[in-house]
mmCIF file of C-alpha atoms in Angstrom:
data_model
loop_
_atom_site.group_PDB
_atom_site.id
_atom_site.type_symbol
_atom_site.label_atom_id
_atom_site.label_comp_id
_atom_site.label_asym_id
_atom_site.label_seq_id
_atom_site.Cartn_x
_atom_site.Cartn_y
_atom_site.Cartn_z
ATOM 1 C CA VAL A 226 -51.455 17.454 51.953
ATOM 2 C CA GLN A 227 -55.227 17.293 52.348
ATOM 3 C CA LEU A 228 -57.645 14.698 51.070
ATOM 4 C CA VAL A 229 -61.342 15.504 50.946
ATOM 5 C CA GLU A 230 -63.914 12.862 50.062
ATOM 6 C CA SER A 231 -67.379 13.422 48.649
ATOM 7 C CA GLY A 232 -70.168 11.485 46.995
ATOM 8 C CA GLY A 233 -71.415 9.350 49.839
ATOM 9 C CA GLY A 234 -75.083 8.926 50.590
ATOM 10 C CA SER A 235 -77.938 6.504 51.057
ATOM 11 C CA VAL A 236 -78.969 4.136 48.272
ATOM 12 C CA GLN A 237 -81.050 1.036 47.870
ATOM 13 C CA THR A 238 -79.589 -2.385 47.280
ATOM 14 C CA GLY A 239 -78.439 -2.669 43.683
ATOM 15 C CA GLY A 240 -77.876 1.050 43.339
ATOM 16 C CA SER A 241 -74.732 2.971 42.453
ATOM 17 C CA LEU A 242 -72.626 5.740 43.906
ATOM 18 C CA ARG A 243 -69.481 7.491 42.783
ATOM 19 C CA LEU A 244 -67.060 8.690 45.413
ATOM 20 C CA ALA A 245 -64.465 11.352 44.730
ATOM 21 C CA CYS A 246 -61.385 12.404 46.665
ATOM 22 C CA VAL A 247 -59.703 15.708 45.909
ATOM 23 C CA ALA A 248 -56.042 15.924 46.859
ATOM 24 C CA SER A 249 -54.454 19.286 47.576
ATOM 25 C CA GLY A 250 -51.054 20.374 48.758
ATOM 26 C CA TYR A 251 -49.130 18.350 46.205
ATOM 27 C CA ALA A 252 -46.559 20.112 44.062
ATOM 28 C CA ASN A 253 -46.994 17.333 41.514
ATOM 29 C CA SER A 254 -49.427 14.440 41.174
ATOM 30 C CA PRO A 255 -50.037 12.250 44.223
ATOM 31 C CA GLY A 256 -48.334 8.857 44.414
ATOM 32 C CA CYS A 257 -50.362 5.719 44.818
ATOM 33 C CA MET A 258 -53.785 6.075 46.422
ATOM 34 C CA GLY A 259 -56.542 3.946 47.810
ATOM 35 C CA TRP A 260 -60.039 3.667 49.198
ATOM 36 C CA PHE A 261 -60.706 2.100 52.576
ATOM 37 C CA ARG A 262 -63.899 1.489 54.488
ATOM 38 C CA GLN A 263 -64.853 0.972 58.085
ATOM 39 C CA ALA A 264 -68.166 -0.359 59.303
ATOM 40 C CA PRO A 265 -69.281 0.267 62.902
ATOM 41 C CA GLY A 266 -67.405 -1.961 65.302
ATOM 42 C CA LYS A 267 -65.076 -3.268 62.613
ATOM 43 C CA GLU A 268 -61.561 -2.467 61.515
ATOM 44 C CA ARG A 269 -60.712 -0.235 58.592
ATOM 45 C CA LEU A 270 -59.919 -2.337 55.518
ATOM 46 C CA ALA A 271 -58.718 -1.569 52.038
ATOM 47 C CA VAL A 272 -61.315 -1.679 49.277
ATOM 48 C CA ALA A 273 -59.226 -0.720 46.270
ATOM 49 C CA THR A 274 -55.864 0.823 45.504
ATOM 50 C CA ILE A 275 -54.323 2.335 42.419
ATOM 51 C CA ASP A 276 -50.667 2.769 41.590
ATOM 52 C CA PHE A 277 -49.247 5.988 40.244
ATOM 53 C CA ASP A 278 -49.268 4.443 36.768
ATOM 54 C CA GLY A 279 -52.929 3.455 37.127
ATOM 55 C CA TRP A 280 -52.661 -0.226 38.035
ATOM 56 C CA PRO A 281 -55.669 -1.122 40.208
ATOM 57 C CA ARG A 282 -56.119 -3.686 42.957
ATOM 58 C CA TYR A 283 -59.375 -4.728 44.616
ATOM 59 C CA THR A 284 -60.409 -6.693 47.625
ATOM 60 C CA ASP A 285 -62.315 -9.800 46.568
ATOM 61 C CA SER A 286 -65.697 -8.660 47.849
ATOM 62 C CA VAL A 287 -65.870 -5.691 45.464
ATOM 63 C CA LYS A 288 -64.266 -7.114 42.326
ATOM 64 C CA SER A 289 -66.484 -6.646 39.249
ATOM 65 C CA ARG A 290 -68.678 -4.166 41.170
ATOM 66 C CA PHE A 291 -66.301 -1.315 42.061
ATOM 67 C CA THR A 292 -63.891 0.572 39.824
ATOM 68 C CA ILE A 293 -61.085 2.777 41.093
ATOM 69 C CA SER A 294 -59.683 5.470 38.837
ATOM 70 C CA LYS A 295 -57.883 8.784 39.055
ATOM 71 C CA ASP A 296 -57.233 11.958 37.191
ATOM 72 C CA ASN A 297 -53.623 12.892 37.819
ATOM 73 C CA ALA A 298 -53.980 16.325 36.256
ATOM 74 C CA LYS A 299 -56.940 17.231 38.467
ATOM 75 C CA LYS A 300 -55.529 15.271 41.448
ATOM 76 C CA VAL A 301 -58.834 13.491 41.994
ATOM 77 C CA LEU A 302 -59.362 9.853 42.953
ATOM 78 C CA TYR A 303 -62.650 8.142 42.149
ATOM 79 C CA LEU A 304 -64.478 5.016 43.245
ATOM 80 C CA GLN A 305 -67.404 3.949 41.107
ATOM 81 C CA MET A 306 -69.551 1.583 43.112
ATOM 82 C CA ASN A 307 -72.202 -0.460 41.333
ATOM 83 C CA THR A 308 -74.579 -3.188 42.464
ATOM 84 C CA LEU A 309 -74.270 -2.013 46.028
ATOM 85 C CA LYS A 310 -75.142 -4.386 48.844
ATOM 86 C CA PRO A 311 -76.062 -3.744 52.495
ATOM 87 C CA GLU A 312 -72.680 -5.127 53.502
ATOM 88 C CA ASP A 313 -71.052 -2.239 51.639
ATOM 89 C CA THR A 314 -72.431 0.128 54.274
ATOM 90 C CA ALA A 315 -69.493 1.893 55.907
ATOM 91 C CA ALA A 316 -67.548 5.093 56.179
ATOM 92 C CA TYR A 317 -65.276 5.308 53.146
ATOM 93 C CA TYR A 318 -61.860 6.900 53.422
ATOM 94 C CA CYS A 319 -59.407 8.100 50.814
ATOM 95 C CA ALA A 320 -55.692 7.579 51.439
ATOM 96 C CA ALA A 321 -52.484 8.483 49.647
ATOM 97 C CA ALA A 322 -48.873 7.413 49.968
ATOM 98 C CA ASP A 323 -45.545 8.965 49.027
ATOM 99 C CA ARG A 324 -44.586 6.151 46.695
ATOM 100 C CA SER A 325 -45.687 4.880 43.307
ATOM 101 C CA ARG A 326 -47.073 1.476 44.230
ATOM 102 C CA CYS A 327 -49.693 0.578 46.832
ATOM 103 C CA THR A 328 -51.056 -2.819 47.751
ATOM 104 C CA LEU A 329 -54.132 -3.504 49.858
ATOM 105 C CA PHE A 330 -51.956 -4.043 52.922
ATOM 106 C CA ASP A 331 -49.512 -1.155 52.816
ATOM 107 C CA THR A 332 -49.463 1.827 55.144
ATOM 108 C CA TYR A 333 -50.411 5.272 53.881
ATOM 109 C CA ASN A 334 -49.105 8.728 54.662
ATOM 110 C CA TYR A 335 -52.278 10.790 54.302
ATOM 111 C CA TRP A 336 -55.944 10.218 55.068
ATOM 112 C CA GLY A 337 -59.218 11.975 54.418
ATOM 113 C CA ARG A 338 -61.994 12.321 56.970
ATOM 114 C CA GLY A 339 -64.355 9.964 55.246
ATOM 115 C CA THR A 340 -67.764 9.924 53.619
ATOM 116 C CA GLN A 341 -70.645 7.712 54.711
ATOM 117 C CA VAL A 342 -72.232 5.166 52.406
ATOM 118 C CA THR A 343 -75.439 3.490 53.530
ATOM 119 C CA VAL A 344 -77.092 0.722 51.522
ATOM 120 C CA SER A 345 -80.519 -0.541 52.549
#
């Protein structure tokens, strides 16, 4: 299984970005998936997760600003990020698990290499 993120970049405060994560190597659709982020000198934390059936979960700091979604047929995970703030600056990672339900605190089986988001 491989996960490849894209869509990162540099934006001004209040701007928007849409991240995408393409999953390959699956015979069928991936299980639950999630987006994590890691700022320099800080630990990697979950931003949002989505169950196989589409149920989303968000960390409090991004609720109402970020939206996680996925296209099972295309095996792509998305993260729409609106009203971006400087504190959203981090490397963003896609993750997937071999189960149907993921919370913000679960472990994951597969990880992408990340895409950088910088908000100034």
